[in-house]
Short mmCIF file of C-alpha atoms and ligand atoms in Angstrom, two decimals:
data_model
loop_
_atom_site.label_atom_id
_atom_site.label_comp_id
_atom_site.label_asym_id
_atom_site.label_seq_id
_atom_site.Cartn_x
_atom_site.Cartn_y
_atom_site.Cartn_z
CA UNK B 1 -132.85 43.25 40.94
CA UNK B 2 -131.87 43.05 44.31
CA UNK B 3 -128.64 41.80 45.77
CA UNK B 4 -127.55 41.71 49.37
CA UNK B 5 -123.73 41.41 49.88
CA UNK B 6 -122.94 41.27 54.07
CA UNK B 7 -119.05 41.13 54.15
CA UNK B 8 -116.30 43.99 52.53
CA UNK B 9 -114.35 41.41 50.31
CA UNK B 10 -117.46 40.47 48.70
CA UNK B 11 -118.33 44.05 48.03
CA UNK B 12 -114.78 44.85 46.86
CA UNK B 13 -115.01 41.78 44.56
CA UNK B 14 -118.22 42.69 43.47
CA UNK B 15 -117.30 46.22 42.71
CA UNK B 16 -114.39 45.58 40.73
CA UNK B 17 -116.75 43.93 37.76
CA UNK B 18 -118.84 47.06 37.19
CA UNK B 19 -118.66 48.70 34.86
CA UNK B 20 -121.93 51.19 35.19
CA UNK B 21 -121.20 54.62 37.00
CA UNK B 22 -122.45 53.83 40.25
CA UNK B 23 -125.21 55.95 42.67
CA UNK B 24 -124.87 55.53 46.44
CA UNK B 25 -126.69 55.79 48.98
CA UNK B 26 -125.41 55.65 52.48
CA UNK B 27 -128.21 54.87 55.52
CA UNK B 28 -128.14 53.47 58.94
CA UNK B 29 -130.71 51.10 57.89
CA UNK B 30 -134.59 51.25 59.44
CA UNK B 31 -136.06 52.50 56.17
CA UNK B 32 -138.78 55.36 55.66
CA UNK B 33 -140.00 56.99 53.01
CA UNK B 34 -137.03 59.82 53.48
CA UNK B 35 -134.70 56.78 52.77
CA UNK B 36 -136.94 55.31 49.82
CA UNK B 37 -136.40 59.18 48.13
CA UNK B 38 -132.83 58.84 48.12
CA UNK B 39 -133.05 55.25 46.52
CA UNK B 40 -135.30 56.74 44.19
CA UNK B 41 -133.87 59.75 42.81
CA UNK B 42 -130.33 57.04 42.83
CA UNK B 43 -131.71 55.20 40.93
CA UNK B 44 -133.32 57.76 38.46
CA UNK B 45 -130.19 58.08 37.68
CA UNK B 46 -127.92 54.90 37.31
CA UNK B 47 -128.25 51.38 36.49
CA UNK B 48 -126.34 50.64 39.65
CA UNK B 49 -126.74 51.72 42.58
CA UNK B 50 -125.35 50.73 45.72
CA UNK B 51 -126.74 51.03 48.80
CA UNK B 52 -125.50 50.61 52.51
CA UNK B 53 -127.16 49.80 56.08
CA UNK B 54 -124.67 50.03 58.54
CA UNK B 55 -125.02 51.53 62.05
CA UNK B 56 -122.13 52.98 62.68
CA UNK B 57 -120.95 52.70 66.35
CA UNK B 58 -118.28 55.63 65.36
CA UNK B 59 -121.20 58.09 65.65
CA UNK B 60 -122.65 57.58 68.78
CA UNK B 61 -121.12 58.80 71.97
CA UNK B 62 -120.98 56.51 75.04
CA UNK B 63 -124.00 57.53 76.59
CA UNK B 64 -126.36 57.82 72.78
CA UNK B 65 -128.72 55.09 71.51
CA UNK B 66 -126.07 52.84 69.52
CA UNK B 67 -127.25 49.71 71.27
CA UNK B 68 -131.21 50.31 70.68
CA UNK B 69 -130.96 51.68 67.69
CA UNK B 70 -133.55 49.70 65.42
CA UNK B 71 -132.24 47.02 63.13
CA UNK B 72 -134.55 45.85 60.71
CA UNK B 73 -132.81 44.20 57.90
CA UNK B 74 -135.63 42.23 56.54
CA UNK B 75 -137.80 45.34 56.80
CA UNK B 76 -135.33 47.33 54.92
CA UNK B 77 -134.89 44.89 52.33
CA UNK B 78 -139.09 44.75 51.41
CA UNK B 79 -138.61 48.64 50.93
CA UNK B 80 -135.44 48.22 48.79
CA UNK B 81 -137.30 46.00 46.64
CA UNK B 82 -140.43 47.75 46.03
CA UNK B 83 -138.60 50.62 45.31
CA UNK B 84 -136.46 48.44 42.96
CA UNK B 85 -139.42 47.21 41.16
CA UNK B 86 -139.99 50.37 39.53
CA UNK B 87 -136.84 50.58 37.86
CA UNK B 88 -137.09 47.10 36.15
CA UNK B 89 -133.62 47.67 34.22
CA UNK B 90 -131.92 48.80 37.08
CA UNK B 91 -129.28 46.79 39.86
CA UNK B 92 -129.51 47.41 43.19
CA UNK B 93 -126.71 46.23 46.00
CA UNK B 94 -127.45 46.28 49.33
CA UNK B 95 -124.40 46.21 51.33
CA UNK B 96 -124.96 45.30 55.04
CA UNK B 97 -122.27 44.38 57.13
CA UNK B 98 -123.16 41.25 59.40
CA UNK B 99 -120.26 43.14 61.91
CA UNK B 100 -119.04 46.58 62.26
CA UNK B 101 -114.97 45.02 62.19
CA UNK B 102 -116.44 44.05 58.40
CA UNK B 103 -115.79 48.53 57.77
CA UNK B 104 -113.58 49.02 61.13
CA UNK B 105 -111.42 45.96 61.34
CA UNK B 106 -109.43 45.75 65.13
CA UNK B 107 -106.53 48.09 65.43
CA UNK B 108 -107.65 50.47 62.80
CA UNK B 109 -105.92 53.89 63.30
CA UNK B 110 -107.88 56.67 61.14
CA UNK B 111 -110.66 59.11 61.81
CA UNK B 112 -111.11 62.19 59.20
CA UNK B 113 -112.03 65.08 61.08
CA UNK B 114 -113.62 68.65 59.13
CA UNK B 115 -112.46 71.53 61.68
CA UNK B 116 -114.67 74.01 62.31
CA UNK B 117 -118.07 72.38 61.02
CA UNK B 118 -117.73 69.42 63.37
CA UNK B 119 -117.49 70.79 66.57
CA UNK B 120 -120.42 73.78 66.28
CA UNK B 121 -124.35 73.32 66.37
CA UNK B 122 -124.47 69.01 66.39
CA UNK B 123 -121.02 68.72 66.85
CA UNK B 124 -121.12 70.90 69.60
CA UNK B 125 -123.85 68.95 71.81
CA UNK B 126 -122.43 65.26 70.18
CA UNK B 127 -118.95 65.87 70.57
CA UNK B 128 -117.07 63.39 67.81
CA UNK B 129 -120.00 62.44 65.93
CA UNK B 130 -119.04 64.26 62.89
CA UNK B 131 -115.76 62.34 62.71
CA UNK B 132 -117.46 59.37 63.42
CA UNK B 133 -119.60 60.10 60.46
CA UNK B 134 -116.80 61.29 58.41
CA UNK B 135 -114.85 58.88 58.53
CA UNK B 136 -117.37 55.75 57.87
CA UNK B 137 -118.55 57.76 54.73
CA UNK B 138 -114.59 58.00 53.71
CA UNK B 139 -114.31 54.64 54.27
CA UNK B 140 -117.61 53.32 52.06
CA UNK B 141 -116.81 56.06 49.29
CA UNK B 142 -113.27 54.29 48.93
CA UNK B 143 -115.44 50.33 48.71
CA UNK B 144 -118.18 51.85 46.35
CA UNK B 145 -116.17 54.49 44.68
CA UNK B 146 -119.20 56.51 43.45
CA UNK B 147 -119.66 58.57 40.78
CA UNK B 148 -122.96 60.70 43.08
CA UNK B 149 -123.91 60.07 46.36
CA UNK B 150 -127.52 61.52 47.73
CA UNK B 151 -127.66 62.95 51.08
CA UNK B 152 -130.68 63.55 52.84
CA UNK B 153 -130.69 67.65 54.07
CA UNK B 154 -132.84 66.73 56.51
CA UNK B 155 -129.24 65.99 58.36
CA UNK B 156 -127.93 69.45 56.59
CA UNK B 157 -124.58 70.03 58.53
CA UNK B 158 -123.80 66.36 57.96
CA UNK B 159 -124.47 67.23 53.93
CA UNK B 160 -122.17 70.56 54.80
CA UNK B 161 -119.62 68.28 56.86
CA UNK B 162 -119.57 66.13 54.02
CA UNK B 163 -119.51 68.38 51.24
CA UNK B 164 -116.40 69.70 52.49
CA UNK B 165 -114.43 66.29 53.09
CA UNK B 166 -115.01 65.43 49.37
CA UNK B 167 -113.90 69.18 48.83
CA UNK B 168 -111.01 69.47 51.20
CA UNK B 169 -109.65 65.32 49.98
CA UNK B 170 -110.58 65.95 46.10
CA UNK B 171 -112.55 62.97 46.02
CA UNK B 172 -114.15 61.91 42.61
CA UNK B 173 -117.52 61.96 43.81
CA UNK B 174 -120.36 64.54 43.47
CA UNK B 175 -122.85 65.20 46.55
CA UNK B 176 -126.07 65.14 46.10
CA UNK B 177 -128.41 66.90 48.78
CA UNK B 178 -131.96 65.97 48.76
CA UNK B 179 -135.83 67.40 50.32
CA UNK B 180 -136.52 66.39 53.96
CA UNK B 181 -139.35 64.32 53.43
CA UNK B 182 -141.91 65.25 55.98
CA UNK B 183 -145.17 63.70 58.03
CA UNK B 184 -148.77 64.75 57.01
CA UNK B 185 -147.99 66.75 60.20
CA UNK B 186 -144.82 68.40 59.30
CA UNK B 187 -142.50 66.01 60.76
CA UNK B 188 -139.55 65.08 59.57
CA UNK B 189 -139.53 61.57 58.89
CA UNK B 190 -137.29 59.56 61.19
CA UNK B 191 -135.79 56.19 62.46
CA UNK B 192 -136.22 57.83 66.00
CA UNK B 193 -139.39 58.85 65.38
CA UNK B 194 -140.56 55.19 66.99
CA UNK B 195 -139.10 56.20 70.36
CA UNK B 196 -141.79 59.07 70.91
CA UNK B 197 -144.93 58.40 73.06
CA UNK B 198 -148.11 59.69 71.53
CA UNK B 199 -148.10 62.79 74.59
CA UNK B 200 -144.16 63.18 72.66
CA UNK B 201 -145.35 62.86 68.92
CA UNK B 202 -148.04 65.46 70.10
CA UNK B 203 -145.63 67.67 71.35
CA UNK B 204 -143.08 67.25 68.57
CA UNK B 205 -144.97 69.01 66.22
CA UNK B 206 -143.76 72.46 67.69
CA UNK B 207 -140.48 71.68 66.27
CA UNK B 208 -141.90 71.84 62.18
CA UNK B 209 -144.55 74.72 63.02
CA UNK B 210 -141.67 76.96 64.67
CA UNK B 211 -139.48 76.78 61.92
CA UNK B 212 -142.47 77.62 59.49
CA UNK B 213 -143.56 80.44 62.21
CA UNK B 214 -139.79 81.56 61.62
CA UNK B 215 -139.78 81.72 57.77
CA UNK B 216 -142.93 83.02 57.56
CA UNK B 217 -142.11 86.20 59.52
CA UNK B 218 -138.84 86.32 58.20
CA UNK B 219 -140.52 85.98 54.21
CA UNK B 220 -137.38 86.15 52.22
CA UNK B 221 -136.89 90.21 53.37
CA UNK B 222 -133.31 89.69 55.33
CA UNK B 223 -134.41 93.16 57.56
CA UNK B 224 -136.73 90.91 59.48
CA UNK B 225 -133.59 88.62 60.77
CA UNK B 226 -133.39 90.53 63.44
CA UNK B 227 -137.27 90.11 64.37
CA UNK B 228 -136.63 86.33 63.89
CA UNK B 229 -133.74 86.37 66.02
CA UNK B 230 -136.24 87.77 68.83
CA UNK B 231 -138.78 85.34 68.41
CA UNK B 232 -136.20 82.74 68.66
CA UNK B 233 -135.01 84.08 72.13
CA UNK B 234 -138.21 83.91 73.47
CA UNK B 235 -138.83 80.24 71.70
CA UNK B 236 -135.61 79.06 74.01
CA UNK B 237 -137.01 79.71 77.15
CA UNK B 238 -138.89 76.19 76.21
CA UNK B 239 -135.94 73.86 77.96
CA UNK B 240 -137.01 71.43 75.70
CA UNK B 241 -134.93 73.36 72.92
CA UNK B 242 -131.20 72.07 72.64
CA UNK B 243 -130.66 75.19 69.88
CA UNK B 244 -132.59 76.55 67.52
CA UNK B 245 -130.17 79.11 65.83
CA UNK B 246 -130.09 80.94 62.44
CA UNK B 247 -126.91 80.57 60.37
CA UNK B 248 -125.87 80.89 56.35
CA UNK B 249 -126.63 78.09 54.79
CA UNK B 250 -123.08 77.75 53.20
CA UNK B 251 -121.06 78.15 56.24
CA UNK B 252 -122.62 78.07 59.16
CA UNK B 253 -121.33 81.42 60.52
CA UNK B 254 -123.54 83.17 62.45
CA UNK B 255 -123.05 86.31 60.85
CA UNK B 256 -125.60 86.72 58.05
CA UNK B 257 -125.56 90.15 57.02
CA UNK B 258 -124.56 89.37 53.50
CA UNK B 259 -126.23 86.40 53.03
CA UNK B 260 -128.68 84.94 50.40
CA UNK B 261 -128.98 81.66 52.19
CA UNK B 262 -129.61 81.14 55.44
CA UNK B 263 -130.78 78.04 57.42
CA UNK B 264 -132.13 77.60 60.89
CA UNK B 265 -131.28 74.49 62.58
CA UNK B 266 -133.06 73.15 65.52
CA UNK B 267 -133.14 70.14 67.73
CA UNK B 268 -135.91 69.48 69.80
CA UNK B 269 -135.43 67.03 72.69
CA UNK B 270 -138.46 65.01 74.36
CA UNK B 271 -137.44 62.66 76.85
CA UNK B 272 -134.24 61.22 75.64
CA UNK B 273 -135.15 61.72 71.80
CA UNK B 274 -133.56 64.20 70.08
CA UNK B 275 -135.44 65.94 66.90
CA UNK B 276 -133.40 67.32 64.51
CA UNK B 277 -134.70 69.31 61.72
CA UNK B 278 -134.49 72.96 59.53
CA UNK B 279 -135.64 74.72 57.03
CA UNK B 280 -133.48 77.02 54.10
CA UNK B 281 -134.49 80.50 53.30
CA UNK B 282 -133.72 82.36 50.52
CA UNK B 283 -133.25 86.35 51.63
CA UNK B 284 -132.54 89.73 49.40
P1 LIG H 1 -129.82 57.71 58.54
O1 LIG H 1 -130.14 56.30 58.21
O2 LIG H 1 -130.75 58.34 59.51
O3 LIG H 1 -128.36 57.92 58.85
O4 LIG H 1 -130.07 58.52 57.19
C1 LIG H 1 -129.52 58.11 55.98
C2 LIG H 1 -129.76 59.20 54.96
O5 LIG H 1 -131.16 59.44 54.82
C3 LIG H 1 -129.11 60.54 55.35
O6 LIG H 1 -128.56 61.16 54.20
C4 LIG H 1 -130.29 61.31 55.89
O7 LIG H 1 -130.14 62.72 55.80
C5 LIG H 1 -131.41 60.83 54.97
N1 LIG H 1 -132.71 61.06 55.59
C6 LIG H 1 -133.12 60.70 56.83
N2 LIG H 1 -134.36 61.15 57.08
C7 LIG H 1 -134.75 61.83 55.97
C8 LIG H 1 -135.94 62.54 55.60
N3 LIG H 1 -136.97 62.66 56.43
N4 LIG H 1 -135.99 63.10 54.37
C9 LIG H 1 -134.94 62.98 53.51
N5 LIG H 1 -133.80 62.34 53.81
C10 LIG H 1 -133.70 61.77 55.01
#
């Protein structure tokens, strides 16, 4: 069953009568199959689950896609259900604000900012958006009050960003990372996807292949960082590159010589589109 609640008091009301453990998943709404795997795995795993579609204008910066971003509520709402369907015995509630004053009424006064995290790699080339983000997943953990919330790592420093709020604020709430779901191609599924022309989705595909190309040479043996780290310089003199850097997957320092984890994070920009993906390797 599907319910769709589109103002905060009815949510609060609503939430008050559960009495389930509740799954959340938080989304800017357009729905893919990236979305649908978050839904899924929520609902896997509680009889509630709560799920929000909000674009959040504190995560765009003045000159970013806020206004064009697609809103496709019916859309959405087709993919909730079918994904629904399969867990007969299960609730779903779709919370999607009609306004953004429903989460940021006028006059509010807070942002929740994680030093260090926000302002390198994404936070570094979007200045505020991780507060932005931050704070609007604050603010809807405190509405739904979930017991897990899935996270796609397809947006990993987000999942790091956010991993450390609930950390650094002891909230009651575990985070749940989950697979980028990718294209045939090797694309990373995503709502900007749309904006590419087919000469840009052609293009794109460098993006997936050199981070394969990376882990590949790099093949779990941490003495072949430094090879990677090479390759990548050469890979940058492509303009079309906003970073593609290699960092440990747990803190993002760009020291790695004692890691086991590392990531490399890229963004890929065609036109005004910005690609974001990366990949996690294991190294010994
Ligand atoms: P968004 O609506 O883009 O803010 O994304 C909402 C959630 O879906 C975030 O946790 C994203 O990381 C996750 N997500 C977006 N794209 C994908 C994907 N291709 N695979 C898995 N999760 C994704």
């Amino acid at each position: 069953m599907v319910a769709l609640i589109r103002e905060t008091a009815e949510l609060c009301q609503r939430r008050s009568k559960e009495s389930h453990a509740i799954g959340f998943v938080p989304t800017m709404g357009n729905l893919h199959a990236g979305h649908a795997s978050l839904l899924e795995r929520a609902l896997a795993e509680h009889t509630v689950v709560y799920f929000s579609i909000f674009v959040n204008p504190k995560q765009f910066g003045p000159s970013e896609d806020y206004g064009r971003y697609p809103r496709t509520l019916e859309q959405d709402l087709s993919v909730i259900r079918d994904c629904a369907a399969r867990f007969p015995s299960s609730q779903v509630v779709v919370f999607a604000p009609t306004d953004p004053t429903e989460v940021f009424p006028p006059g509010d006064t807070q942002t929740i900012a994680v030093s260090g995290l926000s302002t390198i790699l994404e936070g570094k080339s979007r200045p505020g958006h991780f507060e932005g983000v931050a704070t609007v997943v604050y603010k809807l953990f405190n509405l739904v009050r979930p017991s897990t919330a899935y996270f796609g790592l397809k947006d990993y420093q987000q999942y790091l960003v956010i991993s450390q709020m609930v950390k650094d604020l002891c909230l009651p709430v575990k985070i749940q990372g989950m697979p980028i779901i990718r294209e045939t191609s090797g694309l990373a599924l995503s709502s900007r996807n749309q904006y590419l022309s087919p000469d840009q989705r052609a293009a794109s595909l460098v993006l997936s292949q050199t981070l394969r190309e990376l882990t590949d040479l790099i093949g779990g043996s941490r003495d072949r960082i430094s090879k990677a780290r090479l390759l990548i310089s050469d890979f940058l003199k492509d303009p079309n590159w906003n970073y593609l850097e290699l960092r440990d997957a747990q803190t993002l320092a760009e020291d790695v010589d004692r890691s086991t984890h590392i990531t490399i994070l890229a963004v890929y920009q065609l036109g005004s589109t910005r690609l974001l993906d990366n990949v996690q390797v294991e190294v010994s």
